[in-house]
Structures are given as C-alpha cells and as structure tokens.
Coordinates of C-alpha atoms and ligand atoms in Angstrom, one line a residue:
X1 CA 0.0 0.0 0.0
X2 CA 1.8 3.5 -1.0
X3 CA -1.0 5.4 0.3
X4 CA -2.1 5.2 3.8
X5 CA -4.6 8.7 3.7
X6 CA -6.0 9.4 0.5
X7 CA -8.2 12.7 0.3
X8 CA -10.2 13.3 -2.9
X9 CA -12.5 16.7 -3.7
X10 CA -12.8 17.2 0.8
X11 CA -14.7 19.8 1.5
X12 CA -16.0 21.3 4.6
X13 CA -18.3 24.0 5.2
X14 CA -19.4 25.4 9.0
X15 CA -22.6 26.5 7.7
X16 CA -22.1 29.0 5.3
X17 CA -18.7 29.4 6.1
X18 CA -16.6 27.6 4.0
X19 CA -13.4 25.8 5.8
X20 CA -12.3 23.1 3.3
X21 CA -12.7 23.8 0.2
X22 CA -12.2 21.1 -2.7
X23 CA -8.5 19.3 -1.3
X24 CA -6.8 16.5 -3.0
X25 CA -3.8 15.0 -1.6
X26 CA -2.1 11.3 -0.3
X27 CA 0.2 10.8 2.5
X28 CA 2.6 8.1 1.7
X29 CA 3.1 5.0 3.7
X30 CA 5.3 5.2 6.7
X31 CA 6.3 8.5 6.1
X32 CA 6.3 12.1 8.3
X33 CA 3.9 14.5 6.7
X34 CA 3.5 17.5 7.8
X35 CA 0.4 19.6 7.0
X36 CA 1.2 23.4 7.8
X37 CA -0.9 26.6 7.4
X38 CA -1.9 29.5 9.4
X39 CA -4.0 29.3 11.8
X40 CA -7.8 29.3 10.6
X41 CA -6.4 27.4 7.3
X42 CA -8.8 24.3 7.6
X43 CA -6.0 22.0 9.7
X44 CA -8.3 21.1 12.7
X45 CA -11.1 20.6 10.3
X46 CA -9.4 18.4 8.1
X47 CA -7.6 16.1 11.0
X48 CA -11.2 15.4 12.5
X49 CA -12.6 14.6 9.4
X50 CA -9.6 12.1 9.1
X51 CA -10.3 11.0 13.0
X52 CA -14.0 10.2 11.9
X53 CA -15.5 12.6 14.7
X54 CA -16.7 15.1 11.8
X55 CA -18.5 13.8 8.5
X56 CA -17.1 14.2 5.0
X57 CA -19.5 16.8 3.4
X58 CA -18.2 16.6 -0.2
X59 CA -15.4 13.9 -1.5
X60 CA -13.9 11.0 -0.6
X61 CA -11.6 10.2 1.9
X62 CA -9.9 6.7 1.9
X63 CA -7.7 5.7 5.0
X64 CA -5.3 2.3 4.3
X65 CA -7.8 1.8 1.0
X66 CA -11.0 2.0 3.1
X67 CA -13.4 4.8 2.9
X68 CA -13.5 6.7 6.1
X69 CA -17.2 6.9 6.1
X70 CA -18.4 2.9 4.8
X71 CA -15.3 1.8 7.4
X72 CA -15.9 3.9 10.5
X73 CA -14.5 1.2 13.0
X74 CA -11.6 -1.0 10.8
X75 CA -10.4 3.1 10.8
X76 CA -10.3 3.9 14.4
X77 CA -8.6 0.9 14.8
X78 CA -5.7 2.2 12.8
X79 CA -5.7 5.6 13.8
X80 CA -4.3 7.6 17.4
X81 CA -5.7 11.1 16.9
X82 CA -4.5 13.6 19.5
X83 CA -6.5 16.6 19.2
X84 CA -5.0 20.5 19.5
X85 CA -6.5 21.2 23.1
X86 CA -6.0 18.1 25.8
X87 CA -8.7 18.2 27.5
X88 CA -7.2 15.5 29.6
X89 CA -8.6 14.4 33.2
X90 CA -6.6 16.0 35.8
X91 CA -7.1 15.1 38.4
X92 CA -5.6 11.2 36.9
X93 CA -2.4 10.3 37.2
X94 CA -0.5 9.1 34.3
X95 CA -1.1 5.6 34.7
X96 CA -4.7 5.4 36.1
X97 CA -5.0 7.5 32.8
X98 CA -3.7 4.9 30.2
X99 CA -4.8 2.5 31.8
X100 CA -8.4 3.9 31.0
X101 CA -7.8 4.4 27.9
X102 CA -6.5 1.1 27.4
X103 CA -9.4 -0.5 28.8
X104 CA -11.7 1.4 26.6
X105 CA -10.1 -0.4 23.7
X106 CA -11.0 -3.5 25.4
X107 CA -7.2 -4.3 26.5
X108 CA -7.2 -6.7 29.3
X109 CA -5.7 -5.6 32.5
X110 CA -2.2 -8.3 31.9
X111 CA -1.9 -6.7 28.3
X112 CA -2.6 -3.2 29.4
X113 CA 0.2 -3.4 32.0
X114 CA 2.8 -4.1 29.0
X115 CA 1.7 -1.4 26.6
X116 CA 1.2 1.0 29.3
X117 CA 5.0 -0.1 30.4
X118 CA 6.3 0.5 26.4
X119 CA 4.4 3.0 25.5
X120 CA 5.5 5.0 28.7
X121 CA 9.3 4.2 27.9
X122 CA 9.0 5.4 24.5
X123 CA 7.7 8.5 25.9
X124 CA 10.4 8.8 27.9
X125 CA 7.8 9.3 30.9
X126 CA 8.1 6.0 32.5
X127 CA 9.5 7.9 35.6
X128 CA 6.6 9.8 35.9
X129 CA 3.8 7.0 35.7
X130 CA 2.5 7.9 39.4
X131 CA 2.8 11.5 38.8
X132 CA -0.7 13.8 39.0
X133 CA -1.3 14.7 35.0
X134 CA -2.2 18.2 36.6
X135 CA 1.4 18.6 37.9
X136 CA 3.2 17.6 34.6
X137 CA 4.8 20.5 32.5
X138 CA 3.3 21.2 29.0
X139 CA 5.7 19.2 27.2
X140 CA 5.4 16.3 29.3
X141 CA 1.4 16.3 29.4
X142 CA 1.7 16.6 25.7
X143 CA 4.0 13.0 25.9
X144 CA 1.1 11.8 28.3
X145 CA -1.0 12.8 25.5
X146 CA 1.2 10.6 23.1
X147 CA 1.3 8.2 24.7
X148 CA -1.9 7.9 25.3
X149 CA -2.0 7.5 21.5
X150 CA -0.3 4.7 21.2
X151 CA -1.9 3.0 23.6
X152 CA -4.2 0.5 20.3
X153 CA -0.9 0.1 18.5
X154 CA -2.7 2.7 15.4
X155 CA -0.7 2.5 12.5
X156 CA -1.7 6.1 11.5
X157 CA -1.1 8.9 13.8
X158 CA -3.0 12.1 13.4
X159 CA -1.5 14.9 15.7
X160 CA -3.0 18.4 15.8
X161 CA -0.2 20.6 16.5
X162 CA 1.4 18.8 18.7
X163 CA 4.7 21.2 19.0
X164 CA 3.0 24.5 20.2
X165 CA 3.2 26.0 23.2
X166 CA 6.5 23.9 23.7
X167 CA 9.4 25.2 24.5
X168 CA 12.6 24.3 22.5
X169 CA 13.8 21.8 24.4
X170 CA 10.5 19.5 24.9
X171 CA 9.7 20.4 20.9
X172 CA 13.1 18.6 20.1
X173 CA 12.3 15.7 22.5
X174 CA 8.9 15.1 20.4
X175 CA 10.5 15.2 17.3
X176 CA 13.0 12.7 18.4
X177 CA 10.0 10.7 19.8
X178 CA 8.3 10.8 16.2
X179 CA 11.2 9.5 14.4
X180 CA 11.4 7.0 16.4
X181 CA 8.2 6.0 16.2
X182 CA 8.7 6.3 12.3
X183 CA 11.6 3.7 12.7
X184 CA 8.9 1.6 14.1
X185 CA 6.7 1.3 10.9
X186 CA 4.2 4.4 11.9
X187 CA 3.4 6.9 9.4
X188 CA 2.0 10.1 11.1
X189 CA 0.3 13.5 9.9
X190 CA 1.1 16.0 11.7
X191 CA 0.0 19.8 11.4
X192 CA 1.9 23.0 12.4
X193 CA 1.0 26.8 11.7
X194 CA 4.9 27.1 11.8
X195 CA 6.7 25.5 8.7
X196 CA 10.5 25.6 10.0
X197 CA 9.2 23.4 12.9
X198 CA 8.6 20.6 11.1
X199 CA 11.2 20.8 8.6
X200 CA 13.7 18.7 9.6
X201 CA 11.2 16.2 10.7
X202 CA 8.8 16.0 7.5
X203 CA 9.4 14.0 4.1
X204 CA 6.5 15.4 2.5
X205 CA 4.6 18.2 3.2
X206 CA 0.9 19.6 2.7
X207 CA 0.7 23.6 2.8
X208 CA -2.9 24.6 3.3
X209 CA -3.8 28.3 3.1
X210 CA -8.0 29.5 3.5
X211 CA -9.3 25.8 3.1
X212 CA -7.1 25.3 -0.5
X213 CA -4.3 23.4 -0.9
X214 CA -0.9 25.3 -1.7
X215 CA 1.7 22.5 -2.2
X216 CA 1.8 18.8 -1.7
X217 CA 5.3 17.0 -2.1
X218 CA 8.2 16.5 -0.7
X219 CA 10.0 19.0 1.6
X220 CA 13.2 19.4 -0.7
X221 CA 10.6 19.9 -3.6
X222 CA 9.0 22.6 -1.5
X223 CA 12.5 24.6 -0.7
X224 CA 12.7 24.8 -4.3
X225 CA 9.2 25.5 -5.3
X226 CA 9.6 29.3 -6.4
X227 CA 11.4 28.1 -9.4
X228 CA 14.5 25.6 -9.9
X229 CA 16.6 28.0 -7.1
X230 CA 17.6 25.7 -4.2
X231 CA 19.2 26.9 -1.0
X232 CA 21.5 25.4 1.7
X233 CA 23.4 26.5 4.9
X234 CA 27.1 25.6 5.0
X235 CA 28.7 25.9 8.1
X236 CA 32.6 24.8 8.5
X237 CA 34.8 24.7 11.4
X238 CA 36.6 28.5 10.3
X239 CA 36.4 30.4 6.6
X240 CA 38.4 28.3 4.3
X241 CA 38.8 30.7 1.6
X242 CA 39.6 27.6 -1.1
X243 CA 36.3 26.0 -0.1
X244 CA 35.0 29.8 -1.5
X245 CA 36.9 29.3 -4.2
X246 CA 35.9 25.5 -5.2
X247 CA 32.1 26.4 -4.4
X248 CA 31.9 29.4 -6.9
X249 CA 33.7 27.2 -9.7
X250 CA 30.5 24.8 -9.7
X251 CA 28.1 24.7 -12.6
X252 CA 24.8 25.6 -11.1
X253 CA 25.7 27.8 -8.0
X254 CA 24.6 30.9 -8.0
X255 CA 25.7 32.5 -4.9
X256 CA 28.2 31.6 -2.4
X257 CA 27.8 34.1 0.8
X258 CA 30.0 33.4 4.4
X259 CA 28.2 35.1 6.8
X260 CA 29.7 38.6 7.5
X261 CA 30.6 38.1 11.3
X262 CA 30.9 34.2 10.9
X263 CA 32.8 33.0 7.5
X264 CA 32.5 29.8 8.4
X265 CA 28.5 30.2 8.0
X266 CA 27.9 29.8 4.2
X267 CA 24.8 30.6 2.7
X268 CA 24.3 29.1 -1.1
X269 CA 21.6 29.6 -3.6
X270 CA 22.1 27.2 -7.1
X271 CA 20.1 25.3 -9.0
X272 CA 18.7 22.1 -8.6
X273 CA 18.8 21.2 -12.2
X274 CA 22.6 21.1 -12.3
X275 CA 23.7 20.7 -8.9
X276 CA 22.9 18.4 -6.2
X277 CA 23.9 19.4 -2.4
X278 CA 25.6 16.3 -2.6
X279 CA 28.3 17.8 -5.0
X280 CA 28.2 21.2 -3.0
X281 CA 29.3 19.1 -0.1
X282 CA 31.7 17.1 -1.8
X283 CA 33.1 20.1 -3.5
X284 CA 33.9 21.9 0.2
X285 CA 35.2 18.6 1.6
X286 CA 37.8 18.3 -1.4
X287 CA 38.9 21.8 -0.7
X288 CA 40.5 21.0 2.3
X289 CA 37.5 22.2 4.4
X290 CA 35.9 20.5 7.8
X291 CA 32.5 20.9 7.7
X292 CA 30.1 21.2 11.1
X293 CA 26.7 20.8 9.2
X294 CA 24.9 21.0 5.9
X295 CA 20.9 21.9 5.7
X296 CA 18.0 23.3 4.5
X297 CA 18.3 27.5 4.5
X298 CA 15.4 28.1 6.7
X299 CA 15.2 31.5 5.9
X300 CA 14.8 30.3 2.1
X301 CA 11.8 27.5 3.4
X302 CA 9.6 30.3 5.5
X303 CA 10.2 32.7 2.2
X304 CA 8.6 29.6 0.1
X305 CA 5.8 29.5 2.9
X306 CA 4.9 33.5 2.9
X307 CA 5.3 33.2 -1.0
X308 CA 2.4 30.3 -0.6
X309 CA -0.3 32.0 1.7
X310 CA -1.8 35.2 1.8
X311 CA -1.4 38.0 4.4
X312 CA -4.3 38.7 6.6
X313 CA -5.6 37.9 9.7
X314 CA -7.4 34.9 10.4
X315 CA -9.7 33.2 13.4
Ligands
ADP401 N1 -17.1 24.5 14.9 C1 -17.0 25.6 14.1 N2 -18.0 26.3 13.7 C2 -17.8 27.4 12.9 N3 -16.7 27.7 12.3 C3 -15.6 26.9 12.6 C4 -15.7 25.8 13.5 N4 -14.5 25.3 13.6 C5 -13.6 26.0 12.8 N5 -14.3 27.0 12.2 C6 -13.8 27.9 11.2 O1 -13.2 27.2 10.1 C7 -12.0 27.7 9.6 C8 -10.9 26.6 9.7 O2 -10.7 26.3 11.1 P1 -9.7 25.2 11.6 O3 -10.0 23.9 10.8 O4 -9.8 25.1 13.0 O5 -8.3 25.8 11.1 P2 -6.8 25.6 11.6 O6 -6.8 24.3 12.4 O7 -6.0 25.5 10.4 O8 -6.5 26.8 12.4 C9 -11.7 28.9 10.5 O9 -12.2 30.0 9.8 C10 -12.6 28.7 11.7 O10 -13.0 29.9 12.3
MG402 MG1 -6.2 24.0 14.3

C-alpha cells in the first residue's frame, strides 16, 4: 500500500462558512507528513474529518484503502488522533490515565500493563507514571497525551499541533520521539501553523492556506518550489577561503555568501537542475574544508511559505 490517507475533492463547510474547500492530496506510507498553514487554514477541520469525529460533506476520503465513512471502526482501529486542546482528566495520574484508555479499547488488564510499560518508555515518561497529569509541564502532558496514542498500537497517527506552546527543548524531545516511532513502521500527519518546525522532521509536506491546498510533495521539492533555485546552509569549522573558491567554480551555483561576522557560515543559492547538495558538499570537503553541518536554509523555506499563503488575519 503506497498510500495510507488518501483525500479526494474534501470539503467542509461550517454552515455557510466555507473551511475546506475542494482538497486533493495522499500521505505516503510510513512517512512524516507535515500539514502546515496559518491558523484558521482548515487544519483542525481536516484532522477530525480524518479521525472520523466530523462527517465528510463533499469527497472522498480513503484511510489504508477503506473509505473513512463505509469503514468507520476498521479506521479507528488504525488511527491515534491527538487533538489541538487536551482536555485530559486532571485530576488522573498518568497511569490510572492509560490504563483507562487502554481498557476502553477493550485491552485486558495483563496486556494493558505491557503497553502502558512500552508506551510509557517510548515516551520517555516512564518515571513519571505515578505522577498527577495536573502537575506535569506542557511538554510532558503533551508526551502523556502521546502516549496515550499509542496505547491500540494505530498504524496512522494524526497529531493536531502537537509542537505549540513547547518550548525548545521539549519540541526537540517530540520530534525525536516521532522519528522513532517512524523507525517503528508508523506513518504520522502532523499539522503546524509554523513550517520551519517541522522541517527537519517531514518527508512530504501539505501547505494549506483558506481551506485550498498550496503545495503537496516532498519538503526538498517545497525549498525549491519558487522556481528551480535551491538553498543550503554551509557551516565549517573556520572560513576556508579555497572551499570559497571551489564552491563558486561549480556549474549551477549561483551565490556563495560566508556570513559577515561568521565566514565559516555559508549561505548558497544554485540550482537544482545542475547541482545536487551532494556535490556542493563534496566540493567543500575536497577543498580542504571541515564541515560542522549541511541543511535546508530556513530563511529560504519560510520565504517559500509566505510566498504560498496570503497576508491577513485569520480566526
Ligand atoms: N465549529 C466551528 N464552527 C464554525 N466555524 C468553525 C468551526 N471550527 C472551525 N471553524 C472555522 O473554520 C475555519 C478553519 O478552522 P480550523 O479547521 O480550526 O483551522 P486551523 O486548524 O488551520 O486553524 C476557520 O475560519 C474557523 O474559524
Ligand atoms: Mg487548528
């Protein structure tokens, strides 16, 4: 199966007021997705149509081949939906609440012991089992909310911004928690209002702006989308001035910049047609330089965004 969400002509309307209007797009198997837009873009509306709790007004919506309507139960099953707000129940702690979640799937008390024990070391939170859910900071309520999740084993994760209101470190503790759980065969849609976020994380990406669907593809595709310019962040150990040198000499670059107070920060622009970051890379290595890291300029991925959506406040 290549396609484990497959959304056809959705479109949503709050009674006159349109949300979704007419989206098509797939999420591949076992892949990140991410599915970004500003706030008021039709996100939320989207992931609950996806977690069956709102009906498909228009379209079709097909969720590991089976219509999301015809197959309401085979696709909870396969789903963990973790909505935007946590309304979660406080006054629990963290294992009284997956354990009631487990038994609402109809997990037997021997079984719901084990999951609860995996799902709370994957977490990372298995320290905190006995802990009040009250007590717990954002970003480990929002693992308590993960985990909770996981609890049925879904195959298909649907998170609702699960990274705001995170600060830096816990956002980089859930990513790391997502890839892992990508290592271990899930494939998970995730939303954001904040592109850069989910960068690093995402294979493909979705960008939804007023209910219609901007881009759909892969992330490196996106960085290049305003035409066949590509950018990249080269940073070395120190300014090698021969790296300069051997960067500017290859067919395709267009613009080699070291950073004015840090040389050993270069930012390049070329062209994807005729150069791969792979020979950019190889280029500065055979120069003689050491290089610290080699990514995505996110400056260049939220122009591509702001290039994609309109300006103007929204809900
Ligand atoms: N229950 C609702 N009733 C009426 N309008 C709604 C409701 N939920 C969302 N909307 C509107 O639908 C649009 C899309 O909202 P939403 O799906 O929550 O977007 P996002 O998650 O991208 O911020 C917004 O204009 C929002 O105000
Ligand atoms: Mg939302």
């Amino acid at each position: 199966m290549d396609h484990v969400i497959d959304i056809r002509n959705l479109r949503h309307a709050y009674k006159n007021h349109v949300a979704v209007q007419d989206i098509t797009f797939t999420v591949a198997a076992r892949s990140i997705h991410g599915f970004v837009g500003p706030n008021g873009a039709g996100k939320t509306t989207t992931l609950k149509i996806l977690a069956t709790l709102l009906k498909p007004q228009n379209g079709r919506i097909g969720i590991f081949g089976q219509d999301i309507v015809g197959m309401r139960n085979f696709v909870r099953r396969k789903i963990g939906y973790m909505p935007d707000h946590f309304s979660m129940y406080r006054q629990m702690t963290v294992f009284e609440y997956l354990d009631f979640f487990g038994a609402a799937y109809g997990l037997g008390q021997l079984q719901r012991d084990k999951v609860i024990a995996d799902v709370l070391a994957l977490t990372d939170m298995a320290g905190r089992k006995d802990d009040f859910i009250q007590g717990l900071s954002r970003g480990m309520q929002q693992r308590v909310s993960l985990a909770r999740v996981l609890v049925h084993d879904p195959e298909l994760l649907l998170l609702d911004e699960p990274a705001s209101g995170l600060d830096p470190r816990a956002r980089i503790e859930l990513m790391e928690i997502l890839q892992e759980l990508r290592r271990l065969g899930k494939t998970i849609f995730i939303s954001s209002h904040i592109l850069s976020e989910l960068a690093e994380l995402c294979d493909a990406v979705t960008i939804l702006d007023r209910g219609t669907v901007k881009y759909t593809g892969s992330m490196r595709g996106l960085i290049a989308s305003d035409g066949a310019e590509s950018a990249c962040l080269l940073t070395l150990t120190a300014g090698h001035p021969p790296a300069l040198d051997a960067l500017r000499a290859l067919p395709g670059i267009k613009t080699v910049t070291p950073g004015a107070e840090s040389p050993a920060e270069i930012a390049l622009t070329f062209e994807k047609e005729h150069l791969s970051p792979n020979a950019i890379l190889t280029a500065a290595i055979s120069a003689g330089a050491q290089v610290v890291s080699f990514t995505e300029d996110v400056k260049h991925l939220n122009q591509a965004f702001m290039d994609l959506t309109e300006p103007g406040v929204r809900t």
